[in-house]
Each structure stands twice: as C-alpha cells, then as structure tokens.
Amino acid sequence: MIDAYLTHLAILIGIYSILAISLQLSLGYGGLLNLGHFSFFGIGAYASALLSVEGVPFVICLLFAGMVAAFFGWLLSIATNKLKGDYSALVTLGFSFVVYAVLLNWVALTNGSLGIAGIPRPNFLGIDFSNNLYFLLLVVFIALLSYLFIRKICSSSFGRALESTRDDELAAKLLGKNTTKLKRASLLIAAFFAGISGSLFAAYITFIDPSSFTFTNLIPILSIVIVGGLASLPGTIVATVVVVLLPEPFRFIGFPTSILGPIRQIMYATILLLIIYLKPRGFYGKIDLE
Amino acid sequence: MSIFLQLLINGVIAGAIYALVSSGFSLIYSTNKFVHFAHGGVIALSAYFFFWTLSNSSLTPVVVIALTMLFSALLGYLLNKVFYKPLRAKKSSSLILFVTSMAILILSEALVLLIFGANAKTINLIKNNHGMEIAGAIITPLQLAIIGTAVLLFLGLYLFMKKTKIGKAMRAVADNKEVAEIVGISSEKIYSWSFAIGSAIAGIAAILISLEQNIEPTMGTSLMVKGFISAIIGGVGSVPGAILGSFSLGLTENFGTWFLPSGYKDAIAFLLLFVFLLFRPQGILGIKNKQR
C-alpha cells in the first residue's frame, strides 16, 4: 500500500521534472516567461492519447506528442519573437486560453469536456507497463534522457549563445548571432519535451479532460522553476521533488478533496510569493528573475 | 433583422461589462506600468463581499453597495502597499510584478473556493427583471441599468482625469514619471490613488456583474482575461482606449456566434488579441514607438 503510494509520487515527480526542465530551457536559458507552457503539456497529452486509443504503439505516440507540441511551439515563437518582455508573456498566456477553448469545444476531435477515457498503458519490448513499477522505470529512463539532452544543449555553444541573447539581445546580435533563430529553437525544443511529458501523463493517468490543462496548473511548475533557480538544471530537479511532496501531508490529515484542491493552490501561490520576496534567485539560480 | 439587433444589444451589454473591468485595470496600468492581473481577484472578492453582506446583514442595499465599493478600494490600496511597494523599492522588473499579481489572483480564487465552495451563487436583489421587447430584440431593465451606469461612470472618470488635481497628477505620472517627480508629484502617492480608484471601479463592476450573472470563484480570472484583451485591443494604458476595445470585443464575440458555435466565444476573443498583438500591438488608440 505504502509502496504503491510512493511509486505514484515518484512517477509524478518524474513526469513533472521533464515538464519543469523544459520550462527551464525556455524561461531560464531563453528568458521567455512562457505562461502557455502548460498548453504544450496538454497538446502532447491529447496528441498521444488520441493515437494510442486507436492502437498505435506507444513509442510512436510519444514522439508524435513531442512533435505536435514542437510545431505549436514554433507557431507561438512567431508571435513571441516580435514582442518584448511582458507583452510576449501575455501572448503566451493568450495562447494557453486558446488551446483550452479548442480542447473544450472541438468535440469531434477531443470529445469536449467529457475527455478521453481508457487510454492504454504502454506495452512494448514484451514488457507490460500497466505495472506501476515498470512504468516508473520507463518514466525515470525518459526523464534521464531528457535531462541529459537538455543539459547537453544548454552547455553547448547553442546554450551559451542563447544565454547571451537572454542577457543582452543587442550585443548577441552585434556578435553575429541570429537571435530570432536561437529563441525559436529554444521554444521549439522546450515544447517538444513538454509534449513528451504530457504523453507520459496521459498514459499514466489513462484519462484526460480539458480541465487538467488550464493555466492555473502552470503555477506549481512555475514555482518549481523559480524555487529551483533560473538556469539551474539540478536545482529544478530538487525543487520538483520538494514542490510535489509538499502538499502531500495534508492528505493524511484527512481533508476532503474539495478542500485539498484550494489548499494546494494557496500553497503554491504562497511559495511563489515567498520566493519572489525573500530569495528571487531561488536556491541554486545563477541569474535574477527579470 | 431581429437577430442582428439582438446580437447588437448582446454585444453592447457584454462590451459594457468588459469596459467596467478594463477601465479600472487600464487606469492602474497607465500610472503603474505593469500588468495587475490581480484586478480580477479584486472583482471576485468584492462580488463575494457584496453577496455575503447582503445575505448576512439587515443593511439596505444602498449601504451595502457603498460598503462594497469601499471594500474594493481598500483592497486595491492594500494590495499595492503590501505586495507591490516592497518590490518596487527593490527595483523589480515589471515581469516580476506581473508574476506576483498572478500569484495573488490564484491566491484570492483559492480563498473564495475554500470559504464559499465551488457552486455558483445567485443574488436575487432585483425582483422584477422581465425583458422588454425593442423591435424584436429583448433587453432587461438591469441590462439597461448596466449600460447606463457604465456610461455615467466613464463620463465621471473622464471629468475626474481632466479637471481634478489628482486626476491631472495621475496623467502626468502616466505620461512621464521622472518629469512628474521633478515638478513635485509623489509617484508613490499617485500609485496609491490609482489603485484605490481603479479598484473602486472594480467594485462597481463586481456589483453590476453579480446582479446580472451568477457569481463563482473563477469569475475573477475569466473577467480579467476579457478586460485585459479589451485593454490591449484599445491600447493599453489608455482608459478611453480600453472602453473602445471593450465594446469592440463584446460586439465581435457576439457577432462571431452568427458563424461559430457560442462555445468558441473565448477563442474568438483570443484570435482578436493575436491579430492585434501581431499587426497592431499598440492597440487602436495607442501610440507607436513605445517599447513593446
């Protein structure tokens, strides 16, 4: 019983850490306050779920989810690249509302507010991942790959050029960097990994509906990235563990779920406020939130 | 013809509601220069304050209305003093203030949910609210009152900004903070004033909206989103622009339902936002060359 609960938490931590490090790439390294990041998670979840209920193998669903999300990341970058600072943040916020409206209203495709039920668990290489322990191993494996990949590109010349664009776009341009391309690529890659984590989420929960992908859900992920510190990947992982586990004790006090939801929101909002006031660099951050 | 007229009336009503939200927001934005998303939280909390006071006290509605406006003005004033002032003192960027206001919005929404529960509440203050027919289209007295109040409010706001000392000082700070400070206007004082006045307008919005629609915990966010889109369309930081944008949005949304299912109203609103952000980011009345 305890084991099953811990496995469940570990799987959530794995899925959220992929989502958080992908936001880190776009916010921490790229400097774009992407309030629509959670929509890529939702797009990935839906893309993957729609294919997998048709019996498409999981690996294809996973990659398809990443690619569809990346495509929308590219679309969004066309808008964000033209704008500055809080305006680009607001476009991403608008994007998240459009995605939500489409998920809710395009009933023929998404089944509207009823959502998609009966999403199959992955089953490949002769392993049945309906066993949570195996699923955890799969999540850890993919999370590790994502982490290594994002760390690799962040420490590459691409990552350094991206950071210089974040700090001073004009200077980066003067040095001959194509900043538009850099920012576009970072958003695209970030969206790809958010889509991957969405696909894992759908396959794990086996049921998705639009309400799981509203913009308020972004607050915990944003807290993770800011608590961990901008442009710090290990910090992000530590913060994911902390932020996912933090509201869990309330479950044992015996609050009903109707109270648990708002309490969790209050907690995340408070964490966000505290970190902004007390430690704006987060715990491992290299740069200030700007 | 009557469908056209009905959509026109619905559009104007929606526009008046959005304008009530966006005018206060724009007023705060014009002097403070950051996106105060928690304005939606102020509206939701004021609506619930109005609801609670009406049903738990024997005060007459007029007193409750006055109390609600006082409550919202005080709430806005305190939000500025407690949350934003310390950040400004630390020279935080407008992006941080924006994230802070988001956290406050989520916080207020969760508080309302915790205290009042998730189900929608109805205020039955106005008993006799039957629709009247004008050339085949239906409008209720309350909806007429909303449009009338909105128009009166905007006239009052216009006179306030043009004629009074504080209004002039607010415009000065909005135009150029440094120069305003050189001639002896305290910008902190003006920030407080704009928060108090902008939030009092939010209180009026909360009262009228809660009479017209049900109130629910998420109302702040959804109203704020619409008010915010209106402000961008009209030209952010310009109160007349915000009002113009609100009516444009209300009309576009409602005429859009001629072609699309009504569930897509929100999507229409955002498409309009995208079109403006990409092709005219300064909005209808905005001035070009400002950094966006």
XYZ file of C-alpha atoms in Angstrom:
582
model
C 0.000 0.000 0.000
C 2.707 2.464 1.049
C 4.860 1.197 -1.800
C 2.108 1.839 -4.329
C 1.665 5.383 -2.980
C 5.385 6.130 -3.112
C 5.609 4.730 -6.636
C 2.749 7.009 -7.640
C 4.528 10.062 -6.214
C 7.800 9.062 -7.854
C 6.079 8.767 -11.241
C 4.534 12.235 -10.812
C 7.918 13.663 -9.838
C 9.430 12.095 -12.957
C 6.757 13.494 -15.282
C 6.813 16.956 -13.703
C 10.589 17.121 -13.743
C 10.576 16.693 -17.542
C 7.990 19.467 -17.775
C 9.930 21.703 -15.377
C 13.304 21.316 -17.084
C 11.701 22.065 -20.416
C 10.247 25.279 -18.947
C 13.692 25.959 -17.526
C 15.099 25.834 -21.051
C 12.622 28.405 -22.284
C 12.430 30.631 -19.168
C 15.828 30.171 -17.517
C 18.009 29.958 -20.605
C 15.828 31.565 -23.246
C 14.469 34.302 -20.970
C 10.882 33.922 -22.207
C 8.281 33.928 -19.443
C 6.197 31.285 -21.120
C 2.817 31.214 -19.394
C 1.482 28.903 -22.073
C 3.980 26.174 -21.346
C 1.346 24.010 -19.740
C -0.570 24.007 -23.039
C 2.279 22.108 -24.690
C 1.861 19.521 -21.948
C -1.865 19.385 -22.774
C -1.300 19.249 -26.536
C 1.157 16.396 -26.034
C -1.270 14.546 -23.770
C -4.107 14.853 -26.283
C -1.970 14.023 -29.332
C -0.643 10.915 -27.651
C -3.974 9.829 -26.167
C -5.842 10.183 -29.475
C -3.332 7.978 -31.251
C -2.984 5.393 -28.524
C -6.730 4.753 -28.174
C -6.574 3.839 -31.870
C -3.976 1.195 -31.019
C -0.852 2.986 -32.247
C 2.308 1.758 -30.447
C 3.387 3.910 -27.511
C 6.821 4.918 -28.808
C 5.211 6.464 -31.885
C 2.583 8.220 -29.737
C 5.335 9.618 -27.527
C 7.352 11.029 -30.419
C 4.217 12.270 -32.167
C 3.189 14.114 -28.976
C 6.579 15.795 -28.832
C 6.455 16.758 -32.490
C 2.930 18.188 -32.412
C 3.825 20.217 -29.313
C 7.030 21.396 -31.011
C 5.009 22.510 -34.023
C 2.814 24.663 -31.778
C 5.962 25.922 -30.063
C 7.176 27.071 -33.465
C 3.847 28.786 -34.150
C 3.955 30.545 -30.793
C 7.528 31.673 -31.383
C 6.413 33.615 -34.458
C 4.297 35.772 -32.152
C 6.675 35.979 -29.184
C 9.730 36.849 -31.245
C 8.125 40.056 -32.441
C 7.324 41.295 -28.964
C 9.212 42.209 -25.822
C 9.126 41.476 -22.099
C 5.681 41.334 -20.568
C 3.983 41.533 -23.959
C 5.452 38.224 -25.065
C 4.452 36.745 -21.700
C 0.904 37.912 -22.335
C 0.814 36.342 -25.786
C 1.785 33.017 -24.249
C -0.994 33.471 -21.695
C -3.447 34.113 -24.522
C -2.137 31.024 -26.290
C -2.969 28.884 -23.245
C -6.561 30.156 -23.266
C -6.982 29.456 -26.977
C -5.685 25.904 -26.546
C -8.076 25.363 -23.646
C -11.037 26.718 -25.656
C -10.204 24.427 -28.575
C -9.799 21.344 -26.361
C -13.146 22.109 -24.770
C -15.091 22.963 -27.935
C -13.713 20.812 -30.737
C -15.891 17.953 -29.574
C -15.454 15.878 -32.740
C -11.743 15.590 -32.069
C -11.308 15.890 -28.313
C -14.680 14.680 -27.009
C -15.074 18.079 -25.285
C -15.480 18.305 -21.533
C -16.050 14.542 -21.227
C -12.390 13.980 -22.051
C -10.728 10.846 -23.344
C -11.023 7.728 -21.216
C -9.423 4.302 -21.500
C -6.016 5.440 -22.703
C -3.955 2.221 -22.822
C -0.776 1.838 -20.831
C 2.335 1.270 -22.963
C 3.201 -2.282 -23.879
C 6.368 -2.872 -25.854
C 9.568 -4.953 -25.853
C 7.472 -7.649 -24.206
C 7.021 -5.523 -21.073
C 3.543 -4.625 -19.875
C 3.758 -1.160 -18.326
C 0.390 -1.355 -16.612
C 2.540 -2.407 -13.667
C 3.346 0.915 -11.951
C 6.840 -0.158 -11.007
C 7.733 -0.792 -14.648
C 6.040 2.451 -15.617
C 8.183 4.262 -13.050
C 11.307 2.782 -14.634
C 10.113 3.980 -18.046
C 9.448 7.498 -16.708
C 12.833 7.635 -14.972
C 14.543 6.470 -18.158
C 12.844 9.126 -20.307
C 13.363 11.813 -17.658
C 17.063 10.967 -17.506
C 17.382 11.104 -21.298
C 15.563 14.467 -21.392
C 17.727 15.837 -18.604
C 20.952 14.776 -20.297
C 19.791 16.106 -23.635
C 18.753 19.498 -22.278
C 21.946 19.744 -20.195
C 23.962 18.933 -23.278
C 22.374 21.655 -25.392
C 22.499 24.188 -22.559
C 26.242 23.732 -22.158
C 26.860 23.691 -25.901
C 27.680 26.764 -27.960
C 23.958 26.967 -28.723
C 23.166 27.229 -24.999
C 25.790 29.902 -24.421
C 24.546 31.913 -27.383
C 21.007 31.552 -26.028
C 22.076 32.825 -22.598
C 23.843 35.777 -24.137
C 20.660 36.583 -26.055
C 18.705 36.467 -22.807
C 21.149 38.825 -21.072
C 21.648 41.284 -23.909
C 19.961 40.641 -27.214
C 21.521 43.614 -28.966
C 25.051 42.549 -28.006
C 24.384 38.990 -29.162
C 23.132 40.343 -32.482
C 26.244 42.506 -32.835
C 28.364 39.399 -32.403
C 26.585 37.910 -35.374
C 24.173 35.608 -33.584
C 20.810 35.054 -35.173
C 18.833 35.704 -32.003
C 15.440 35.114 -33.616
C 16.523 31.637 -34.659
C 18.029 30.906 -31.237
C 14.879 31.888 -29.382
C 12.720 29.981 -31.830
C 14.801 26.836 -31.424
C 14.720 27.040 -27.633
C 10.940 27.370 -27.563
C 10.575 24.524 -30.041
C 12.779 22.151 -28.044
C 11.096 23.165 -24.778
C 7.682 22.484 -26.305
C 8.884 19.104 -27.590
C 9.837 17.928 -24.102
C 6.665 19.366 -22.564
C 4.761 17.308 -25.148
C 6.717 14.193 -24.182
C 5.850 14.673 -20.511
C 2.200 15.237 -21.477
C 2.221 11.946 -23.349
C 3.596 10.141 -20.284
C 0.988 11.860 -18.109
C -1.879 10.706 -20.351
C -0.542 7.156 -20.478
C -0.125 7.091 -16.693
C -3.474 8.587 -15.634
C -5.274 6.842 -18.581
C -7.907 9.621 -18.598
C -7.581 13.257 -19.663
C -10.012 16.152 -19.935
C -9.533 19.872 -20.701
C -9.756 20.912 -17.032
C -6.353 19.279 -16.377
C -4.715 21.767 -18.724
C -5.918 25.198 -17.617
C -3.379 27.893 -16.995
C -3.719 27.727 -13.193
C -1.952 24.368 -13.413
C 1.133 26.217 -14.553
C 1.599 27.835 -11.126
C 3.205 24.745 -9.488
C 5.557 24.295 -12.465
C 6.454 27.974 -12.459
C 7.076 27.716 -8.705
C 9.370 24.739 -9.308
C 11.468 26.620 -11.846
C 11.693 29.775 -9.726
C 12.286 27.917 -6.441
C 14.996 25.810 -8.050
C 16.554 28.912 -9.532
C 16.714 30.131 -13.105
C 19.216 28.444 -15.393
C 19.960 25.693 -12.891
C 19.006 22.187 -14.001
C 19.957 20.279 -10.793
C 18.069 22.927 -8.790
C 14.989 22.244 -10.900
C 15.050 18.543 -10.052
C 15.438 19.213 -6.313
C 12.615 21.765 -6.469
C 10.358 19.318 -8.326
C 10.732 16.773 -5.532
C 10.057 19.413 -2.868
C 7.075 21.046 -4.572
C 5.375 17.758 -5.489
C 5.799 16.323 -1.981
C 4.963 19.491 -0.031
C 1.133 19.314 -0.140
C 1.088 15.548 0.416
C 0.994 15.625 4.266
C -2.405 17.375 4.026
C -3.778 14.196 2.514
C -3.042 12.336 5.743
C -4.644 14.936 7.992
C -7.836 13.784 6.315
C -9.017 16.875 4.459
C -11.655 16.083 1.832
C -10.594 16.585 -1.785
C -12.851 19.643 -2.151
C -10.656 21.433 0.400
C -7.398 19.831 -0.689
C -7.561 21.483 -4.134
C -7.744 25.103 -2.938
C -5.230 24.431 -0.156
C -2.762 23.202 -2.730
C -3.334 26.312 -4.873
C -2.880 28.564 -1.848
C 0.325 26.759 -1.017
C 1.820 27.084 -4.488
C 0.851 30.738 -4.737
C 2.385 31.399 -1.320
C 5.602 29.604 -2.250
C 5.811 31.719 -5.388
C 5.264 34.945 -3.432
C 7.738 33.994 -0.688
C 10.472 33.142 -3.160
C 9.924 36.410 -5.072
C 10.236 38.430 -1.857
C 12.876 36.518 0.034
C 15.084 34.747 -2.444
C 14.489 35.964 -6.004
C 17.324 33.819 -7.292
C 15.793 30.630 -5.995
C 18.059 28.137 -4.283
C 20.529 27.315 -6.998
C 19.850 30.059 -9.512
C 22.570 31.800 -11.437
C 20.557 34.798 -12.559
C 17.793 37.026 -11.244
C 14.258 36.691 -12.437
C 13.684 39.560 -14.808
C -33.143 41.859 -38.779
C -34.202 40.990 -35.263
C -31.273 38.558 -34.925
C -28.951 41.357 -35.951
C -30.492 43.702 -33.396
C -30.350 41.069 -30.643
C -26.676 40.368 -31.341
C -26.018 44.102 -31.369
C -27.702 44.524 -27.973
C -25.928 41.484 -26.523
C -22.647 42.812 -27.844
C -23.204 46.208 -26.248
C -24.123 44.599 -22.894
C -21.026 42.368 -22.992
C -18.973 45.385 -24.022
C -20.279 47.428 -21.079
C -19.344 44.632 -18.660
C -15.861 44.273 -20.164
C -15.457 48.049 -20.085
C -16.234 48.119 -16.363
C -13.390 45.638 -15.869
C -10.890 47.081 -18.321
C -11.268 50.764 -17.373
C -10.094 50.155 -13.798
C -7.326 47.867 -14.988
C -6.172 50.398 -17.576
C -6.220 53.226 -15.054
C -3.869 51.235 -12.799
C -1.705 50.216 -15.746
C -1.387 53.773 -17.035
C 0.382 55.018 -13.913
C 1.997 51.813 -12.618
C 3.158 50.380 -15.966
C 2.733 46.739 -15.079
C 0.002 44.174 -15.635
C -2.036 43.996 -12.433
C -3.798 40.720 -13.127
C -4.979 40.519 -9.526
C -7.537 43.154 -10.547
C -9.705 40.125 -11.394
C -9.190 38.858 -7.855
C -10.370 42.217 -6.500
C -13.550 41.881 -8.582
C -14.228 38.320 -7.380
C -13.578 39.151 -3.720
C -15.783 42.265 -3.963
C -18.604 40.270 -5.565
C -18.460 37.738 -2.757
C -18.258 40.532 -0.165
C -21.384 42.047 -1.729
C -23.152 38.675 -1.714
C -22.170 37.864 1.872
C -23.058 41.277 3.295
C -26.419 41.307 1.541
C -27.416 37.890 2.835
C -25.944 38.216 6.354
C -26.925 41.695 7.428
C -30.065 43.778 7.548
C -28.424 46.763 5.883
C -30.245 48.353 2.987
C -28.873 47.585 -0.488
C -27.678 51.174 -0.966
C -25.484 50.923 2.143
C -24.175 47.533 1.048
C -23.292 48.938 -2.379
C -21.371 51.781 -0.751
C -19.634 49.337 1.608
C -18.636 47.094 -1.302
C -17.052 49.997 -3.160
C -15.202 50.993 -0.002
C -14.086 47.392 0.467
C -12.737 47.084 -3.065
C -10.955 50.448 -2.948
C -9.325 49.485 0.341
C -8.387 46.065 -1.013
C -6.679 47.581 -4.051
C -4.903 50.132 -1.868
C -3.634 47.413 0.476
C -2.518 45.100 -2.356
C -0.363 47.920 -3.640
C 1.077 48.763 -0.212
C 1.687 45.183 0.947
C 2.740 43.416 -2.243
C 3.859 45.817 -4.937
C 5.506 48.635 -2.981
C 8.290 46.471 -1.452
C 9.042 45.018 -4.900
C 9.190 48.468 -6.464
C 11.582 49.510 -3.692
C 13.824 46.608 -4.783
C 13.641 47.867 -8.388
C 11.972 44.642 -9.562
C 11.106 44.437 -13.236
C 7.513 44.687 -14.456
C 7.657 40.973 -15.242
C 8.151 40.119 -11.555
C 5.265 42.375 -10.589
C 3.171 40.578 -13.192
C 4.068 37.126 -11.796
C 3.294 38.450 -8.303
C -0.123 39.680 -9.394
C -0.815 36.262 -10.909
C 0.061 34.571 -7.636
C -2.284 36.987 -5.827
C -5.074 36.190 -8.314
C -4.653 32.432 -7.774
C -4.493 33.014 -4.029
C -7.738 35.001 -3.948
C -9.504 32.486 -6.175
C -8.473 29.605 -3.909
C -9.542 31.554 -0.801
C -13.008 32.160 -2.243
C -13.241 28.487 -3.196
C -12.227 27.453 0.312
C -14.680 29.766 2.086
C -17.724 29.729 -0.209
C -17.385 26.443 -2.112
C -17.306 25.820 -5.839
C -21.001 26.162 -6.701
C -22.335 29.354 -8.230
C -24.289 31.784 -6.048
C -27.239 33.915 -7.131
C -28.168 37.328 -5.801
C -31.909 37.965 -6.029
C -31.917 41.646 -5.276
C -33.921 42.754 -8.270
C -37.286 41.022 -8.316
C -38.989 42.402 -11.380
C -36.498 41.958 -14.185
C -38.558 40.941 -17.167
C -37.169 41.536 -20.606
C -38.595 44.305 -22.739
C -39.017 43.983 -26.454
C -37.493 46.610 -28.693
C -38.057 45.971 -32.399
C -37.937 42.214 -31.859
C -34.896 42.141 -29.566
C -35.032 41.501 -25.814
C -33.299 43.596 -23.139
C -33.905 43.628 -19.384
C -34.101 46.784 -17.214
C -30.996 45.629 -15.342
C -29.039 45.360 -18.576
C -30.140 48.883 -19.464
C -29.005 49.967 -15.998
C -25.599 48.335 -16.562
C -25.105 50.207 -19.821
C -26.355 53.444 -18.232
C -24.114 53.112 -15.163
C -21.132 52.298 -17.337
C -21.678 55.393 -19.482
C -22.167 57.655 -16.422
C -19.110 56.149 -14.756
C -16.932 56.773 -17.783
C -18.140 60.365 -18.030
C -17.330 60.863 -14.362
C -13.923 59.273 -14.795
C -13.205 61.485 -17.774
C -14.093 64.642 -15.838
C -12.049 63.427 -12.873
C -8.959 62.859 -15.013
C -9.337 66.192 -16.824
C -10.476 68.563 -14.085
C -9.263 67.477 -10.645
C -5.771 67.954 -9.268
C -5.271 64.261 -8.548
C -6.544 63.285 -11.976
C -4.096 65.675 -13.609
C -1.262 64.375 -11.433
C -2.169 60.824 -12.434
C -1.964 61.736 -16.092
C 1.357 63.407 -15.503
C 2.828 60.306 -13.844
C 1.388 58.129 -16.603
C 2.996 60.336 -19.212
C 6.433 60.720 -17.686
C 7.171 59.652 -14.139
C 10.554 61.392 -13.844
C 9.334 64.762 -15.028
C 6.252 64.481 -12.786
C 8.520 63.875 -9.796
C 10.681 66.867 -10.692
C 7.660 69.166 -10.520
C 6.876 67.757 -7.079
C 4.322 64.989 -7.659
C 4.936 61.997 -5.400
C 4.643 58.974 -7.679
C 4.074 56.593 -4.737
C 1.068 58.695 -3.717
C -0.276 58.592 -7.261
C 0.198 54.801 -7.376
C -1.912 54.511 -4.223
C -4.572 56.772 -5.687
C -4.800 54.870 -8.939
C -5.045 51.558 -7.109
C -7.817 52.889 -4.878
C -9.810 54.461 -7.721
C -9.219 51.633 -10.201
C -10.276 49.095 -7.592
C -13.374 51.093 -6.631
C -14.398 50.807 -10.290
C -13.730 47.076 -9.929
C -16.182 47.143 -7.009
C -18.875 48.753 -9.190
C -18.136 46.136 -11.861
C -18.471 43.373 -9.262
C -21.861 44.658 -8.062
C -23.388 45.035 -11.535
C -21.982 41.742 -12.795
C -23.154 39.810 -9.742
C -26.675 41.173 -10.265
C -26.643 40.158 -13.921
C -24.860 36.782 -13.722
C -24.209 34.148 -11.080
C -21.032 34.600 -9.053
C -18.462 31.828 -8.869
C -14.842 31.571 -7.669
C -13.330 31.583 -11.164
C -15.220 34.717 -12.272
C -12.247 36.954 -11.480
C -9.935 35.185 -13.885
C -12.409 34.959 -16.741
C -13.484 38.605 -16.413
C -9.892 39.744 -16.098
C -8.926 37.881 -19.236
C -11.660 39.630 -21.203
C -10.950 43.001 -19.643
C -7.308 42.560 -20.369
C -7.861 41.614 -24.018
C -10.083 44.713 -24.332
C -7.335 46.877 -22.884
C -4.766 45.539 -25.357
C -7.102 45.939 -28.333
C -7.922 49.515 -27.369
C -4.369 50.459 -26.486
C -3.092 49.510 -23.064
C -2.703 52.362 -20.587
C -5.358 54.480 -22.246
C -8.695 54.431 -20.416
C -10.766 55.648 -23.411
C -8.914 53.032 -25.476
C -9.847 50.308 -23.004
C -13.515 51.305 -23.208
C -13.426 51.364 -27.008
C -11.641 47.989 -27.017
C -14.247 46.522 -24.662
C -17.145 47.375 -26.936
C -15.229 46.156 -29.987
C -14.579 42.866 -28.210
C -18.160 42.449 -26.988
C -19.548 43.104 -30.454
C -17.015 40.881 -32.255
C -17.692 37.999 -29.865
C -21.426 38.208 -30.227
C -21.471 38.673 -33.988
C -18.978 35.809 -34.161
C -21.650 33.478 -32.799
C -23.508 34.081 -36.044
C -20.905 31.924 -37.746
C -19.476 29.765 -34.966
C -20.937 27.807 -32.007
C -21.169 30.007 -28.892
C -18.575 27.827 -27.138
C -15.981 29.495 -29.327
C -16.643 32.979 -27.885
C -13.409 32.836 -25.884
C -11.452 31.591 -28.867
C -12.785 34.497 -30.961
C -11.621 36.888 -28.255
C -8.130 35.445 -28.324
C -7.930 35.395 -32.085
C -8.711 39.101 -31.985
C -5.955 39.510 -29.384
C -3.448 37.681 -31.593
C -4.351 39.722 -34.635
C -3.804 42.923 -32.671
C -0.593 41.789 -30.998
C 0.913 40.749 -34.309
C -0.244 43.600 -36.508
C -1.057 46.494 -34.209
C 0.488 45.828 -30.777
C -0.087 49.410 -29.686
C -3.867 48.917 -29.993
C -6.486 51.093 -31.625
C -5.684 54.315 -29.748
C -2.099 53.509 -28.777
C 0.910 55.466 -29.907
C 3.630 53.745 -31.835
C 7.343 53.801 -30.985
C 6.872 52.788 -27.376
C 8.802 49.675 -26.486
C 6.655 46.608 -26.715
